[in-house]
CSV table of C-alpha atoms and ligand atoms in Angstrom, one decimal:
chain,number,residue,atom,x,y,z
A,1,UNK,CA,57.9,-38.0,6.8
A,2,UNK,CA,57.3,-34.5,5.4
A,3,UNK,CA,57.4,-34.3,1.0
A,4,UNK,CA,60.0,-31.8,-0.5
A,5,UNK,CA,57.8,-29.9,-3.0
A,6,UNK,CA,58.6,-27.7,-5.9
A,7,UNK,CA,57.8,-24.9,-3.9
A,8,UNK,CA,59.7,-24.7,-0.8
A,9,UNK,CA,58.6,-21.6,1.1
A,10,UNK,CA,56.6,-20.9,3.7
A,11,UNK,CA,54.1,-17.9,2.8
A,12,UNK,CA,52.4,-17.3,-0.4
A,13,UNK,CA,52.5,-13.7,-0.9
A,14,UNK,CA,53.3,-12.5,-4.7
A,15,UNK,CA,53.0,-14.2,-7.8
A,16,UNK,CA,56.0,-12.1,-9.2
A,17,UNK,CA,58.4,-14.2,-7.7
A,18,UNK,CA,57.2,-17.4,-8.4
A,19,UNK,CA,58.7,-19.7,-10.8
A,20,UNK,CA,57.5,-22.1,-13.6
A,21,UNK,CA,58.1,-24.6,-11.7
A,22,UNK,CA,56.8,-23.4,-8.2
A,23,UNK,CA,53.3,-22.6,-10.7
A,24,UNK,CA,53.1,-26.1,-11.5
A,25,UNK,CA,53.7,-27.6,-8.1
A,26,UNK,CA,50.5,-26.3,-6.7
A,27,UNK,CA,48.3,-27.3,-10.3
A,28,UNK,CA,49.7,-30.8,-9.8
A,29,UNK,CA,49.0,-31.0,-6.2
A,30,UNK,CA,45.5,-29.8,-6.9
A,31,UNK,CA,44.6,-32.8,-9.0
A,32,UNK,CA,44.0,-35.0,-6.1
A,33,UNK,CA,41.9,-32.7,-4.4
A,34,UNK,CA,40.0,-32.0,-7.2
A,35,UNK,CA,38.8,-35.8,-7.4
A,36,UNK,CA,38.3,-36.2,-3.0
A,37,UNK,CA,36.0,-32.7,-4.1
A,38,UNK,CA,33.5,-34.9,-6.2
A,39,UNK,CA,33.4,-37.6,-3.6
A,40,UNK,CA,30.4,-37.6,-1.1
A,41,UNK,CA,32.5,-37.6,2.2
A,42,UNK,CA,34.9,-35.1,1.5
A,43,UNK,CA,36.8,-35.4,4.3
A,44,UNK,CA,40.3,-36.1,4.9
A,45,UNK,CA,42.9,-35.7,8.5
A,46,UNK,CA,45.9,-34.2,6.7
A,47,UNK,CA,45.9,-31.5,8.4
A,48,UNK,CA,44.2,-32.6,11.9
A,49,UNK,CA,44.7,-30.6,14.6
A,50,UNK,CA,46.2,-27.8,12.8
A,51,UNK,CA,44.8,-24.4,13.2
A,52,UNK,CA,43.8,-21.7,10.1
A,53,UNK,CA,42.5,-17.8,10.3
A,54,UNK,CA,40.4,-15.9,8.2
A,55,UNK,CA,41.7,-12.7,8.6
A,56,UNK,CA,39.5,-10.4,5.9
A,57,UNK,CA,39.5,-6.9,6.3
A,58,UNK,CA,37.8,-6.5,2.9
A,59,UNK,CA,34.7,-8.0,2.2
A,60,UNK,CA,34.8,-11.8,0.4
A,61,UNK,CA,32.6,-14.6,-0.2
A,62,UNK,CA,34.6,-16.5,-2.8
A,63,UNK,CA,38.3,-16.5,-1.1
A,64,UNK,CA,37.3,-16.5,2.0
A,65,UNK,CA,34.6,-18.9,2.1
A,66,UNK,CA,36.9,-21.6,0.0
A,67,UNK,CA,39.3,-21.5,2.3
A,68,UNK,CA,37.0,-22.4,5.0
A,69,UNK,CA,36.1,-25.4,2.8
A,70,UNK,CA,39.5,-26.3,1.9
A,71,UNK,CA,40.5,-26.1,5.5
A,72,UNK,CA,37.5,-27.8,6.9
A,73,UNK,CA,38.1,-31.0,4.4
A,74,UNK,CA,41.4,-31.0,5.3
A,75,UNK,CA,40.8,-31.7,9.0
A,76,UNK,CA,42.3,-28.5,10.2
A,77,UNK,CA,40.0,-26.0,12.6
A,78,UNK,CA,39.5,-23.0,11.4
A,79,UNK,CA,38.6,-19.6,13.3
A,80,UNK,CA,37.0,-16.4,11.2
A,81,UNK,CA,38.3,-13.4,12.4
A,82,UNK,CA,35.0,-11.0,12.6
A,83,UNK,CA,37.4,-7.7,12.1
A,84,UNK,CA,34.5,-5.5,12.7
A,85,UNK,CA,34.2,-6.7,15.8
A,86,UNK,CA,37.4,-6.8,16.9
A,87,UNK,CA,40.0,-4.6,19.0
A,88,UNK,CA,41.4,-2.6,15.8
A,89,UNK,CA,38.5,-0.7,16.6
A,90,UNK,CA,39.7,0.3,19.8
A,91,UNK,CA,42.8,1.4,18.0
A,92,UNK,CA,45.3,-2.0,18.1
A,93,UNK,CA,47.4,-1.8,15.4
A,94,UNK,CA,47.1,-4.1,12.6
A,95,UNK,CA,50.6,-5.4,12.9
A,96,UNK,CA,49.5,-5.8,16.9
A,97,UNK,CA,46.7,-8.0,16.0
A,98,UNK,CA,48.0,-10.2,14.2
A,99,UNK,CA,51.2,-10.7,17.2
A,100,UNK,CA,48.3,-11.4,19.1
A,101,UNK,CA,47.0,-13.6,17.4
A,102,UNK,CA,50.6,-15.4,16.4
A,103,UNK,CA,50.7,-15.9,20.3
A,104,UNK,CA,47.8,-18.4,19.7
A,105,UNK,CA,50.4,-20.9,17.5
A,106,UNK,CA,48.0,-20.9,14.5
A,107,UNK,CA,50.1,-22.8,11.3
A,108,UNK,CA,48.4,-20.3,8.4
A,109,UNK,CA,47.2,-16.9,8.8
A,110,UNK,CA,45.0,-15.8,5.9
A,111,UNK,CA,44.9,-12.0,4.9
A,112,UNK,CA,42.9,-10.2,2.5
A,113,UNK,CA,43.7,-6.0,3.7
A,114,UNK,CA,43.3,-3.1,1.4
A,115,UNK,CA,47.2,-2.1,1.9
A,116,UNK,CA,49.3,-3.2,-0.8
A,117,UNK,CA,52.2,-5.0,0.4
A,118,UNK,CA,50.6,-5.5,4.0
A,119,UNK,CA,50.6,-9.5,4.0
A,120,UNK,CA,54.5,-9.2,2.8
A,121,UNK,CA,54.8,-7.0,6.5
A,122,UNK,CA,53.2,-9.8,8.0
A,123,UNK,CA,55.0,-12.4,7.1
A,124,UNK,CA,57.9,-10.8,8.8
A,125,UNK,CA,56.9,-10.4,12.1
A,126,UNK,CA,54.6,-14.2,12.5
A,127,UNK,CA,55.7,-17.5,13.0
A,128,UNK,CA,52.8,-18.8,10.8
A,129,UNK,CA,52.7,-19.1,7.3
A,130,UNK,CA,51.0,-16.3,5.4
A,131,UNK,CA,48.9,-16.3,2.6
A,132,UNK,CA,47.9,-12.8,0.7
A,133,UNK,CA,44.5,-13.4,0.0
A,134,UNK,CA,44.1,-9.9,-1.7
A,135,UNK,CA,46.3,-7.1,-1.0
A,136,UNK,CA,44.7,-3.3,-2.3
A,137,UNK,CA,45.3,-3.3,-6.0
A,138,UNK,CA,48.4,-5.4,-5.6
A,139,UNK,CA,48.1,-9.4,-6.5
A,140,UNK,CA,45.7,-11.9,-5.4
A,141,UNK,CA,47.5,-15.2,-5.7
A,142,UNK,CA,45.3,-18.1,-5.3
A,143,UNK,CA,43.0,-16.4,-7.5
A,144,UNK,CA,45.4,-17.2,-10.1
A,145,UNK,CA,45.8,-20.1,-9.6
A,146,UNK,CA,42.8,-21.2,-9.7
A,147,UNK,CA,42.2,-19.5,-12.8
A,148,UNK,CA,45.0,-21.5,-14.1
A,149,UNK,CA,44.2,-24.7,-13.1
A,150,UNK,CA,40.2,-23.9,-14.8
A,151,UNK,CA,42.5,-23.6,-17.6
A,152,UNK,CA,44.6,-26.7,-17.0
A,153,UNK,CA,41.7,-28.2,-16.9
A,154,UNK,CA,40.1,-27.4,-19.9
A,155,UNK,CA,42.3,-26.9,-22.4
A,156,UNK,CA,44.8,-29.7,-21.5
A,157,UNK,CA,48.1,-27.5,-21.6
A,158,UNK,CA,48.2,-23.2,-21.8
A,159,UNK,CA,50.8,-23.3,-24.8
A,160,UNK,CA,49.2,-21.3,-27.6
A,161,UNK,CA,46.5,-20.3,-25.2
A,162,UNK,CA,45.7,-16.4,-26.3
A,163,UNK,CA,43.9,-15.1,-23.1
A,164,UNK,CA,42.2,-11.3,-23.7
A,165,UNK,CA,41.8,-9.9,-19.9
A,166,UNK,CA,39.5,-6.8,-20.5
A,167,UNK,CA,38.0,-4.7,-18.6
A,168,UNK,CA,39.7,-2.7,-15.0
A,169,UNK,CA,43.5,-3.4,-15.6
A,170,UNK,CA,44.5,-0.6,-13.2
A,171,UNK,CA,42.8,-1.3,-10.1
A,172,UNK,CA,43.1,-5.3,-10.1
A,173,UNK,CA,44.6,-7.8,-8.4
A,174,UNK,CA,43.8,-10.6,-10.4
A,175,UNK,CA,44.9,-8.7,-13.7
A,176,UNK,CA,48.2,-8.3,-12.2
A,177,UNK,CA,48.5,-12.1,-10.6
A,178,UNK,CA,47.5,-13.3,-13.9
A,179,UNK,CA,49.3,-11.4,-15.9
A,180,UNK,CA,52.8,-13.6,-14.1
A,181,UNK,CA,51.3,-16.9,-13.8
A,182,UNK,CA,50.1,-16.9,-17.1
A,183,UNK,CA,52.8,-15.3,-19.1
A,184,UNK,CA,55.4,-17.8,-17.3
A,185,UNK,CA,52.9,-21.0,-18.3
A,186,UNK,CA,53.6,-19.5,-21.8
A,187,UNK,CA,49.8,-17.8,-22.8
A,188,UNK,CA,50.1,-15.0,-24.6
A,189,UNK,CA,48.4,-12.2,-23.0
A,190,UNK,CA,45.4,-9.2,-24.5
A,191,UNK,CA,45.0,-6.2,-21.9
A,192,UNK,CA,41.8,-4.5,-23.4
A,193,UNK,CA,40.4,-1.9,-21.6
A,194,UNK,CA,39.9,2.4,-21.6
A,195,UNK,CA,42.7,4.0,-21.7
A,196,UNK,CA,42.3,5.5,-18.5
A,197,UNK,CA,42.4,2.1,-16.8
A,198,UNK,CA,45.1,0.4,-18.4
A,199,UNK,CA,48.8,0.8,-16.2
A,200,UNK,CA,50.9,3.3,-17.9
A,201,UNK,CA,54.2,0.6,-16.9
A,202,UNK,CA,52.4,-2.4,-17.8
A,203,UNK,CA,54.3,-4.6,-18.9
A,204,UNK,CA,54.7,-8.8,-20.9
A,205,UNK,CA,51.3,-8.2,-23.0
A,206,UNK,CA,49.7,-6.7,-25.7
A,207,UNK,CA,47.6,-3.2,-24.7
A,208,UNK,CA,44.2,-2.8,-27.0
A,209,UNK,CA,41.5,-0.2,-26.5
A,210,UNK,CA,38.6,-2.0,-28.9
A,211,UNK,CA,37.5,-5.0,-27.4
A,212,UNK,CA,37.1,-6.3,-31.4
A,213,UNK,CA,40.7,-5.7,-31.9
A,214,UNK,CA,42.2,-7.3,-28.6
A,215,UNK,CA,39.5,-10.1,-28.8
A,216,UNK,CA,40.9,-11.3,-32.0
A,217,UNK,CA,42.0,-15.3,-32.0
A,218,UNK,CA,41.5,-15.2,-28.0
A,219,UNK,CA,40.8,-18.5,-26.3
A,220,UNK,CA,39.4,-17.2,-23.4
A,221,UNK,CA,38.0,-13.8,-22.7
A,222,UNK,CA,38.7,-13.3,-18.9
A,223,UNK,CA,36.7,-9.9,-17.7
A,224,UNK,CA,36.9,-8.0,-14.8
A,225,UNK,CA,35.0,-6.7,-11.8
A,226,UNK,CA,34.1,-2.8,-12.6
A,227,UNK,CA,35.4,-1.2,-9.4
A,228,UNK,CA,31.9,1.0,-9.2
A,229,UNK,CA,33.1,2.5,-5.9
A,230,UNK,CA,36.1,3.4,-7.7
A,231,UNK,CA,35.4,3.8,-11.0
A,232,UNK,CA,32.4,5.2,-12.6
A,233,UNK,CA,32.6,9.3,-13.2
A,234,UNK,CA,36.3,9.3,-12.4
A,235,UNK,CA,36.8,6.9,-15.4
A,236,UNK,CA,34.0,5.8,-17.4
A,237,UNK,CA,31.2,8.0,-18.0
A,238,UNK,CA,28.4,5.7,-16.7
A,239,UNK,CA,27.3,1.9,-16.8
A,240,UNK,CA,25.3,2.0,-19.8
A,241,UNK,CA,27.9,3.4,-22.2
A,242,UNK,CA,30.7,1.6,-20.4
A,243,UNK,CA,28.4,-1.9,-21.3
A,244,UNK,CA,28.4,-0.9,-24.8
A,245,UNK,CA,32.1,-0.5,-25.5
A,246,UNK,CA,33.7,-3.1,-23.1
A,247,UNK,CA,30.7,-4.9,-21.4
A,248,UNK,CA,31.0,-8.6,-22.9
A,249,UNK,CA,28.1,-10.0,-24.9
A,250,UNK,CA,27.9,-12.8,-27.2
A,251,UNK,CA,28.6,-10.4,-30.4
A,252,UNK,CA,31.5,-9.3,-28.8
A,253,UNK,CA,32.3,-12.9,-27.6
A,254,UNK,CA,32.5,-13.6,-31.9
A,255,UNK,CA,35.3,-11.7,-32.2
A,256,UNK,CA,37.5,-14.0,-30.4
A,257,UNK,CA,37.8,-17.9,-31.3
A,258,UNK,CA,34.9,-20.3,-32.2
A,259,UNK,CA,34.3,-21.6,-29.1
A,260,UNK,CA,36.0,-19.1,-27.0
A,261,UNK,CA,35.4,-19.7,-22.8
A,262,UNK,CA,34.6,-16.7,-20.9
A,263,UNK,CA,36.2,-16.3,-17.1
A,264,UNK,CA,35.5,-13.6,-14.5
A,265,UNK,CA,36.9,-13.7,-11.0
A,266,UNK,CA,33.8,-12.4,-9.7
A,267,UNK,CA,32.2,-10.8,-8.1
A,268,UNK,CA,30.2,-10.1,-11.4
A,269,UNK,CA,28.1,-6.7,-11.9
A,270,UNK,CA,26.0,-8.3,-14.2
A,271,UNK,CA,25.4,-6.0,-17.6
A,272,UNK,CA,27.9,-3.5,-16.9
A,273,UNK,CA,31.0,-5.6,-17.5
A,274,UNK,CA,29.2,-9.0,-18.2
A,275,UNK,CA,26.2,-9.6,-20.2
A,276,UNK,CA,24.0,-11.6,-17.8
A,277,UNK,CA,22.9,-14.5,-20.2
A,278,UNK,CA,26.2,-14.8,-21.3
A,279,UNK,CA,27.7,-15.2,-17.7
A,280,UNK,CA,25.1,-18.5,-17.1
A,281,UNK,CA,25.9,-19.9,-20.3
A,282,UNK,CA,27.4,-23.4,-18.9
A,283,UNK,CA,28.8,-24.0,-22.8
A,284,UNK,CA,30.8,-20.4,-22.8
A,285,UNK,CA,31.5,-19.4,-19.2
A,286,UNK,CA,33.5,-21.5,-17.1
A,287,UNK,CA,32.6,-19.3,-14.0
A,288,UNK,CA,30.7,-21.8,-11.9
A,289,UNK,CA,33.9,-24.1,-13.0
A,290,UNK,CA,36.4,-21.5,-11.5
A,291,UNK,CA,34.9,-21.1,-8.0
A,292,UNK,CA,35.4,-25.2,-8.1
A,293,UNK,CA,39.2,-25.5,-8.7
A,294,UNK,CA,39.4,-22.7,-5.9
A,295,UNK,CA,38.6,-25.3,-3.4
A,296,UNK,CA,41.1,-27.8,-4.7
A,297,UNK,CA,43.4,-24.9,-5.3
A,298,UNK,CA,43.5,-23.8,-1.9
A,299,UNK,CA,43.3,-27.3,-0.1
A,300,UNK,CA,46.7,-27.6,-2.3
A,301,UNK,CA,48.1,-24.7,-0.6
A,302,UNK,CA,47.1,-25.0,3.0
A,303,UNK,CA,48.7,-28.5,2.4
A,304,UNK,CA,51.9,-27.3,0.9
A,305,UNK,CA,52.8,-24.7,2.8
A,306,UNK,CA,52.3,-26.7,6.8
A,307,UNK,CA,54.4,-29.0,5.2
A,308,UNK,CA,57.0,-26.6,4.2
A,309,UNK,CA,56.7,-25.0,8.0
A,310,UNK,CA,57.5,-28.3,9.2
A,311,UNK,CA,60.2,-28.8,7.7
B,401,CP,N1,37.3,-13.4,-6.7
B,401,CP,C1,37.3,-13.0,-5.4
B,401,CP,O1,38.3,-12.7,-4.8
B,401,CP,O2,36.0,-13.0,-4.9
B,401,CP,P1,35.6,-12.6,-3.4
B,401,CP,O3,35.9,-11.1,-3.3
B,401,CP,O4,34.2,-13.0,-3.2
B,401,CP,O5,36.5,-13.4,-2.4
């Protein structure tokens, strides 16, 4: 007997169209995973026999990785797609490959592509559900998810929550999926950044350019991954200076609450964006704690969305 969930669809694509409600669903399905994760056999044959791919055409270790986990203790197989050895370098088409590999009958295909939009294209053209695991500077929906449900999980509830995200608004993907989840789970939202990389259209939060002013009665000081392929010289005049106004230490970490958590997606450039002590300090940073509840996260997802196809 297949479960009717809160969220009913198929893919997992955007975090723009999902609801309160459809938020919740995955956090509450998460919780049980979160407790078979601490057991020692982690095991379970929900999803035997069904088949996953890793499709990454950007490098990963976090997403990509956690899925594999997620799958794997699910009971599901799971194939990783090594891209740079595959035909697109004979000049297939991406839309091609992934036909091809529809053919196959997988139940999830997992994309992380540079294209914005591209797993959205996908999910036209494929029988198999489709989850955008990091689309160019678009969204990256189970990343906030997870970051919710680190949340969820230490703070009890996300009313009242004031969450400063600081750092590269403009070319992020986790910005941009957290600025919908959270806003819609009722946190109120800091963008703190330079000028230069804060979205001129930006929209349901509060813009600040000093990290002492945006910081102010924060309960969590989410930071992002400097882009330094994309950023430094076009935007920011080097690391060193960048670390000085927007780089989070613990005297900038006083500006927000007492007791203030730090969060960052990672990957982490350590002193640029992120003071390195700061970043291992198990009392402040609840890193460690968000690559955690992307496991349970994920397994949450992979479960809801075969059931959904079944149905
Ligand atoms: N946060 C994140 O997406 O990390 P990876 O690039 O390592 O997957």
């Amino acid at each position: 007997m297949k479960k009717i969930f809160d969220y009913n669809k198929k893919h997992l694509i955007e975090c723009k169209n999902l609801t309160k409600k459809e938020i919740q669903c995955f956090l509450k399905e998460s919780e049980k995973y979160i407790k078979i994760n601490k057991k020692k056999i982690k095991k379970t044959n929900l999803l035997n026999g069904r088949t996953v791919f890793n499709l990454f055409f950007e490098d990963s270790t976090r997403t990509r990785t956690s899925f594999e986990v997620a799958a794997k203790r699910l009971g599901a197989d799971l194939i990783n797609v090594s891209v740079k050895d595959s035909s697109i370098n004979k000049g297939e088409t991406l839309l091609d490959t992934m036909t091809t590999i529809n053919s196959m009958s997988p139940d999830v295909l997992i994309v992380r592509h540079p294209e914005e939009g591209i797993s959205l294209k996908i999910s036209k053209i494929v029988s198999a559900c489709v989850i955008n695991a990091g689309d160019g500077s678009h969204e990256h929906p189970t990343q906030a998810l997870l970051d919710a449900l680190t949340i969820k999980k230490r703070f009890g509830n996300f009313k009242k929550l004031k969450i400063a995200i600081c750092g590269d608004i403009l070319h992020s993907r986790v910005a941009r999926s957290n600025i919908e989840i959270l806003t819609k789970l009722g946190c109120k939202i800091n963008v703190v950044g330079p000028k230069s990389l804060i979205p001129k259209d930006i929209e349901k939060v509060k813009v600040y350019s000093s990290m002492k002013e945006g910081l102010k009665n924060c309960d969590i000081v989410m930071m992002l991954r400097i882009q330094k392929e994309r950023i430094i010289s076009k935007y920011v005049p080097n690391e060193k200076i960048y670390f000085e106004k927007y780089g989070l230490d613990y005297n900038k970490l006083d500006y927000a609450n007492k007791n203030a958590f730090v969060m960052h997606p990672g990957p982490m450039n350590r002193d640029v964006e992120i003071d390195s002590k700061l970043a291992d300090d198990v009392t402040r940073s609840l890193i460690q704690e968000q690559v955690t509840m992307g496991v349970a996260i994920r397994m949450a997802c992979l479960e809801i969305l075969i059931n959904n196809k079944d149905i």
